[in-house]
Each structure stands twice: as C-alpha cells, then as structure tokens.
PDB file of C-alpha atoms in Angstrom:
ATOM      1  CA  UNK A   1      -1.918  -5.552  15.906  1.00  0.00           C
ATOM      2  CA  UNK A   2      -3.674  -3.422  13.417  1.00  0.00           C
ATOM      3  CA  UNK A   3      -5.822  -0.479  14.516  1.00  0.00           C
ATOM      4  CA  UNK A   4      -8.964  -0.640  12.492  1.00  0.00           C
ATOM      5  CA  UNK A   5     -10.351   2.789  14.241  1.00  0.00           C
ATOM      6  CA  UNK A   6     -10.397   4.217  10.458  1.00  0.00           C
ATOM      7  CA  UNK A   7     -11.649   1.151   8.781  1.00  0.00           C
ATOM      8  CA  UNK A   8     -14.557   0.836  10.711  1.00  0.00           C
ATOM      9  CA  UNK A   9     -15.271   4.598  11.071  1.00  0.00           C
ATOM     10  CA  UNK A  10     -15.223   4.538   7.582  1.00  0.00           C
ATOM     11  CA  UNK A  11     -17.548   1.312   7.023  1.00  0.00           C
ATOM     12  CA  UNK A  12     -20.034   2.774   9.609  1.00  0.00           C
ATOM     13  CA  UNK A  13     -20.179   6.416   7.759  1.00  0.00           C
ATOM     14  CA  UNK A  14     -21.163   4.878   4.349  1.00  0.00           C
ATOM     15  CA  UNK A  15     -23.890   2.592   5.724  1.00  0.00           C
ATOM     16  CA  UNK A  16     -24.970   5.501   7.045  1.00  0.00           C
ATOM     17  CA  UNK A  17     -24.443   7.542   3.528  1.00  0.00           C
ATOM     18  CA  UNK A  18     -26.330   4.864   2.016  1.00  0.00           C
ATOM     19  CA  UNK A  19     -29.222   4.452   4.251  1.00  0.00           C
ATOM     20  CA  UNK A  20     -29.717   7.933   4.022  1.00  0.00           C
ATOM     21  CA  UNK A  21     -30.118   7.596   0.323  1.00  0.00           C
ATOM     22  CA  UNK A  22     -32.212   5.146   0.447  1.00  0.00           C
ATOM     23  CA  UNK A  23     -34.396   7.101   2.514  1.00  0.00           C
ATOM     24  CA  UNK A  24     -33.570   5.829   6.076  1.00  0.00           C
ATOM     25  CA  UNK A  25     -31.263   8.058   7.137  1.00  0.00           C
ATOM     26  CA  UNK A  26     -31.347   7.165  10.889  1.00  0.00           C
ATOM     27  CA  UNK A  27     -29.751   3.867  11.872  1.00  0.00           C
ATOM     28  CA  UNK A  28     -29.265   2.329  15.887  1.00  0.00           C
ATOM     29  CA  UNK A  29     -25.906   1.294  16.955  1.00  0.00           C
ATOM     30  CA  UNK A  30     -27.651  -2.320  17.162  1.00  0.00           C
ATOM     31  CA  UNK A  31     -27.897  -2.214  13.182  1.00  0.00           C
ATOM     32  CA  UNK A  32     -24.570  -0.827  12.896  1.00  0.00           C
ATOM     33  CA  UNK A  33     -22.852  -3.325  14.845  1.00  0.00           C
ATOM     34  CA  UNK A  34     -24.562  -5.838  12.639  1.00  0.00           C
ATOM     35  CA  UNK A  35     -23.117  -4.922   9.959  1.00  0.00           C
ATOM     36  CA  UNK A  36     -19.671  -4.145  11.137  1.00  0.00           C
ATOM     37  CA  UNK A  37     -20.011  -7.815  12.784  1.00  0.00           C
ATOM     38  CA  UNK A  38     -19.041  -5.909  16.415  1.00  0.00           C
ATOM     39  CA  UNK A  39     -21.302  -5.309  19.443  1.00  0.00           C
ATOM     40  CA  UNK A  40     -23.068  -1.925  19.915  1.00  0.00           C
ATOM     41  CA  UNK A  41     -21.062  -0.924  22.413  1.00  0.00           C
ATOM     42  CA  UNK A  42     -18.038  -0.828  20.278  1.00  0.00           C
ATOM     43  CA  UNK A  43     -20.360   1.151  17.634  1.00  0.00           C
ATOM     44  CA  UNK A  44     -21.377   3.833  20.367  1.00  0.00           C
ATOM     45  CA  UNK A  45     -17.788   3.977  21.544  1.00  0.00           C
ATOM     46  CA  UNK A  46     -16.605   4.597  17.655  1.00  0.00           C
ATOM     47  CA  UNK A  47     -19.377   6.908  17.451  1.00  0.00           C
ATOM     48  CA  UNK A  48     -17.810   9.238  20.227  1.00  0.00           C
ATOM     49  CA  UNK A  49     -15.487  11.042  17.890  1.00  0.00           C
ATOM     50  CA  UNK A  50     -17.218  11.199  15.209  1.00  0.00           C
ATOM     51  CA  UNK A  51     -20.402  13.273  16.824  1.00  0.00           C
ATOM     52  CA  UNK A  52     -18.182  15.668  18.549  1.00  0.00           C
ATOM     53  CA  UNK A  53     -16.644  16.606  14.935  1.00  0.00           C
ATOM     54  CA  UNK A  54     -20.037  17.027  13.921  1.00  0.00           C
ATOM     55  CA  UNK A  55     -19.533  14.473  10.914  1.00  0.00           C
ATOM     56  CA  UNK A  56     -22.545  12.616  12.350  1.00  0.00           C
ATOM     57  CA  UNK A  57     -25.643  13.464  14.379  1.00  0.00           C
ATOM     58  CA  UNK A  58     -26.538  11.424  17.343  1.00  0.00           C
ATOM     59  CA  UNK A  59     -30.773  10.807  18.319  1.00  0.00           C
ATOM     60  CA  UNK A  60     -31.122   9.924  21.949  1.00  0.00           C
ATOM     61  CA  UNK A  61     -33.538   7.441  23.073  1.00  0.00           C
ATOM     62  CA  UNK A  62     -35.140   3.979  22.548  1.00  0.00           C
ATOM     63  CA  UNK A  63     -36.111   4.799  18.606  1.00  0.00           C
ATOM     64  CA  UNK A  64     -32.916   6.933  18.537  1.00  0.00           C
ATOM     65  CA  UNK A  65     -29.347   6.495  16.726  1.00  0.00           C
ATOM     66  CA  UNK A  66     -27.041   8.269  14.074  1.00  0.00           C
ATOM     67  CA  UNK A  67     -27.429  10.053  11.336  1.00  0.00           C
ATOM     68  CA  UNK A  68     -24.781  11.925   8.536  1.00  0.00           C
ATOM     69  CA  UNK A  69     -23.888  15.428   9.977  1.00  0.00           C
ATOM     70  CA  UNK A  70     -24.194  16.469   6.589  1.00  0.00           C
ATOM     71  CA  UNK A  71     -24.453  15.596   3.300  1.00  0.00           C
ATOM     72  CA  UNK A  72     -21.801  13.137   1.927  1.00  0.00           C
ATOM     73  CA  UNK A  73     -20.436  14.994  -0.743  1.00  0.00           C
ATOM     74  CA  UNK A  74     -19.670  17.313   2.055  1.00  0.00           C
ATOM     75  CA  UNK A  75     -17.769  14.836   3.988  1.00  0.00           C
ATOM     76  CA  UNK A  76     -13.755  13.699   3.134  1.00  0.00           C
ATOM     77  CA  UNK A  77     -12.382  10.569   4.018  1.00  0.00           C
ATOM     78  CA  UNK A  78      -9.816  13.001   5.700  1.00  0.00           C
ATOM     79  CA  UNK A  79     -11.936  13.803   8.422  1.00  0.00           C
ATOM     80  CA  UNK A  80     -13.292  10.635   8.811  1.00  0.00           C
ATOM     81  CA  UNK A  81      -9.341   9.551   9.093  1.00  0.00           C
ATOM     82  CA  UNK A  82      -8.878  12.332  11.554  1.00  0.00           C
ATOM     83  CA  UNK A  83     -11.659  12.176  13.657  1.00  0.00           C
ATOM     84  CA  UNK A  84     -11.635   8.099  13.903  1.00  0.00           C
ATOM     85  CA  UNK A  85      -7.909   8.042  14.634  1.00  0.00           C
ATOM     86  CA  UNK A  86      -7.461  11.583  16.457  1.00  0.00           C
ATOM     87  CA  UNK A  87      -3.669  12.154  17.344  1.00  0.00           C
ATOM     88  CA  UNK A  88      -2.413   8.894  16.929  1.00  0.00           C
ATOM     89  CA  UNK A  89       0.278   8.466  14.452  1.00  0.00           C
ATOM     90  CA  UNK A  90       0.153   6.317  11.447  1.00  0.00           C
ATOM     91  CA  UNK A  91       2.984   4.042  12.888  1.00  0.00           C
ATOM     92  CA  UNK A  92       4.674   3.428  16.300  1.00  0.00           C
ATOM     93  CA  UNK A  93       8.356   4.501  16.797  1.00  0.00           C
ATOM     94  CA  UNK A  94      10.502   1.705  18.302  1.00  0.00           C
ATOM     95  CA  UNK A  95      11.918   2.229  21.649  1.00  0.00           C
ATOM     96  CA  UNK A  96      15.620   4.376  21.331  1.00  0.00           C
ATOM     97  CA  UNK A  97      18.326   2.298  22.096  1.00  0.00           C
ATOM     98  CA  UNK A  98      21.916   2.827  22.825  1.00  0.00           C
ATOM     99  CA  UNK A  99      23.829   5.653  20.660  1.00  0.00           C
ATOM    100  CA  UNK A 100      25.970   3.401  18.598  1.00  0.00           C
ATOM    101  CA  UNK A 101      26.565   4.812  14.916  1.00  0.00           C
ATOM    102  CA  UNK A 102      24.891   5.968  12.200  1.00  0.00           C
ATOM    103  CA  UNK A 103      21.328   3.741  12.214  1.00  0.00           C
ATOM    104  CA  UNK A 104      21.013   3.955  16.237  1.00  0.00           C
ATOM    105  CA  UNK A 105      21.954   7.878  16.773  1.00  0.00           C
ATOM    106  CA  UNK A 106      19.687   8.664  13.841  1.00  0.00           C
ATOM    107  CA  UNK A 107      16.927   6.238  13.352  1.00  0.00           C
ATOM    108  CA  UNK A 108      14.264   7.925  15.836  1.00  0.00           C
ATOM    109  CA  UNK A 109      14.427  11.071  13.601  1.00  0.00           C
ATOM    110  CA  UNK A 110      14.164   9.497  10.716  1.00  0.00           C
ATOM    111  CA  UNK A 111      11.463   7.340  10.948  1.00  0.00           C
ATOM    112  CA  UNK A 112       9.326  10.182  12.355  1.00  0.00           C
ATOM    113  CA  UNK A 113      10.301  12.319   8.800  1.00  0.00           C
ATOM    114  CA  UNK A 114       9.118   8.675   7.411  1.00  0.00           C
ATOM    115  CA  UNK A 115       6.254   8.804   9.276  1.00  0.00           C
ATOM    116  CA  UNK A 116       5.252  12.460   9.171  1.00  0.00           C
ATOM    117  CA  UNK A 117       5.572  12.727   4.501  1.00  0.00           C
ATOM    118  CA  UNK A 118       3.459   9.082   4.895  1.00  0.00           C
ATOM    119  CA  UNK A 119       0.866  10.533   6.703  1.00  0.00           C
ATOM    120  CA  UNK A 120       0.729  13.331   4.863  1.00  0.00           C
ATOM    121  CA  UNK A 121       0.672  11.405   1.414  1.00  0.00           C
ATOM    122  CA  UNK A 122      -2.292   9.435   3.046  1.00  0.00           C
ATOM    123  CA  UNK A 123      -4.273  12.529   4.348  1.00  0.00           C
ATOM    124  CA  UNK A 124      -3.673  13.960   0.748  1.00  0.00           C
ATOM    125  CA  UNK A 125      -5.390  11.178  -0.655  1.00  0.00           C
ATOM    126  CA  UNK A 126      -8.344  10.812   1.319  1.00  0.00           C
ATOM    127  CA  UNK A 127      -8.967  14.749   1.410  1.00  0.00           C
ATOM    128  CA  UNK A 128      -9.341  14.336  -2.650  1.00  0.00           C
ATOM    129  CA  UNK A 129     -12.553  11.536  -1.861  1.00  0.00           C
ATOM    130  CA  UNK A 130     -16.109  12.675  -0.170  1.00  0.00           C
ATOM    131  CA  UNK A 131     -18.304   9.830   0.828  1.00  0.00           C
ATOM    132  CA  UNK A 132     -20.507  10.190  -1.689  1.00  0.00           C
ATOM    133  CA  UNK A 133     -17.598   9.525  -4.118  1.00  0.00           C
ATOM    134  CA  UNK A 134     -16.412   6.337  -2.338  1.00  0.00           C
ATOM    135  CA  UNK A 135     -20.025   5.300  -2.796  1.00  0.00           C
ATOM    136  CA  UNK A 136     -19.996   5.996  -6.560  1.00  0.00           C
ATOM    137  CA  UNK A 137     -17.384   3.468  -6.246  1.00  0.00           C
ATOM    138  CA  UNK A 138     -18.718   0.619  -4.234  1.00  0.00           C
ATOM    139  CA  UNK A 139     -21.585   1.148  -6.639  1.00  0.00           C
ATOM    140  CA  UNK A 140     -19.161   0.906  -9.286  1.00  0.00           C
ATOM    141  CA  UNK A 141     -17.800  -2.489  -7.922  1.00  0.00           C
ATOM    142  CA  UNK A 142     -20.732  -3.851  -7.476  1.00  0.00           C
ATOM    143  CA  UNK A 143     -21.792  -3.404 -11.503  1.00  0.00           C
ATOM    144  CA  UNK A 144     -18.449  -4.805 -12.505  1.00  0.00           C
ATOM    145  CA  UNK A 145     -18.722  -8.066 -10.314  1.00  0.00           C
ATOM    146  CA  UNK A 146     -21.623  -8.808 -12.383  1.00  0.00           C
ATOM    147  CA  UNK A 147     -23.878 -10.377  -9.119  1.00  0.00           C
ATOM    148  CA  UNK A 148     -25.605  -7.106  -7.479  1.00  0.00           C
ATOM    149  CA  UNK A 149     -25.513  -6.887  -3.957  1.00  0.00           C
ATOM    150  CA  UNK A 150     -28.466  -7.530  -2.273  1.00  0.00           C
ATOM    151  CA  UNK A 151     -30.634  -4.524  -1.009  1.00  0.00           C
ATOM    152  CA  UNK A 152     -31.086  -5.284   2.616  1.00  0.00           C
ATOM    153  CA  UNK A 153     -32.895  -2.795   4.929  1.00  0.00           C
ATOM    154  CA  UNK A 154     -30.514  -2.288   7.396  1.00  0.00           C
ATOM    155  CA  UNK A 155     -33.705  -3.054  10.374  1.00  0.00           C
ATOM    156  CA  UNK A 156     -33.379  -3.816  13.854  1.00  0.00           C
ATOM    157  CA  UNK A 157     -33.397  -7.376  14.841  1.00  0.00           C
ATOM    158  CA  UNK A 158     -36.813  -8.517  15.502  1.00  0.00           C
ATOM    159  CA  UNK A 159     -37.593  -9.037  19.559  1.00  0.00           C
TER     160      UNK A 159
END
C-alpha cells in the first residue's frame, strides 16, 4: 500500500498557498477535507505535523482553521516531505533471511545504501521547489490545457 502522507500534505499546503492569495488565507479542516475528498478528521490528524514545524498556523475555535506559517516562497517541498512523512523511510526493508551467499548475506545493507542516495536524490529535488513555485506551475498547467480551472471559493458547506 502506498503512503500518501506527502501527497496529501502537499495538496493541503497549496490550497492553502492559494487561498491565501486569493485573499482567504484561513481555511477549516471541513473545506480541506473537501477538497482532498477525506474526512476532517484525517485533515486535523495530517495537520498535526505540520503545525508543530511551524509550516502552518492553526486558529482554534468554531470560525477557526489553518493558515501558511509563512509565506510560500519561504516554504520547500522538503519540509513539507519531512514534516508529512517524519522518520519514515522512503521504502520498507524486507525481513533478513537465512545467510546463504552473496544476495542473502548482503542484501539488507544494500538496499538501505539504495534507499538512503534515493532519498537523498528526492530531498534534493524538492529542497530546489518553494510552494509558491509549484504554484507557478499548476498555474502553468492550467494555461497549457487550454480549459481554465474553475475559481471556486473554497467555503464551508452550507448548514
């Protein structure tokens, strides 16, 4: 099964990039589970991490939610990475098994080498993009494919 910790982390933080350009910065974890197609619980639970690293700001209450920490040029996809996934490697070893030859007495070692120049490749890349570039770049998208996205105010449901 595929961990989608980062994925969604990531989704979350730009509809909260772009809200905050369009000049509602503050969105509920009801809106945000809307448009992550999860329940709010999940969102609050996502959210966790990515308070406590200060990348977003959390408003208590019934007219509360989330906000950017800061602005989103000042944010890498590298810390969204880290703070969404925390110490969790990229991949899962496979159980050892018995010492047998070459593959068995070494594999263990290296597929963590594997798995340690990966992860570093990845971090690499995401530490070169802020928010506001990857943005820039669904903006970008969004010109090419010719059929602009709808601007949808990203409101609570009505009661």
């Amino acid at each position: 099964m595929l961990d989608v910790r980062f994925s969604s982390a990531l989704k979350a933080m730009l509809l909260l990039g772009h809200a905050e350009e369009q000049g509602s910065p503050l969105l509920s974890s009801t809106q945000l589970a809307r448009s992550l197609d999860t329940n709010p619980s999940l969102v609050r639970k996502l959210m966790v991490p990515l308070v406590q690293d200060s990348l977003v700001t959390s408003i208590k209450g019934r007219s509360g939610g989330v906000r950017l920490g800061r602005p989103a040029d000042r944010i890498t996809l590298e810390e969204i990475y880290r703070s969404a996934i925390g110490d969790k490697p990229l991949w899962a070893p496979r159980a050892e098994g018995p010492r047998e030859c070459l593959v068995t007495n070494h594999s263990a070692e290296y597929f963590l080498r594997l798995t340690d120049e990966t992860e570093a490749a990845v971090l690499h890349a995401l530490a070169g993009r802020t928010l506001a570039d990857s943005l820039d770049e669904l903006r970008a998208i969004d010109r090419a494919d010719g059929t602009p996205a709808p601007e949808r105010e990203l409101s609570a449901p009505s009661r």
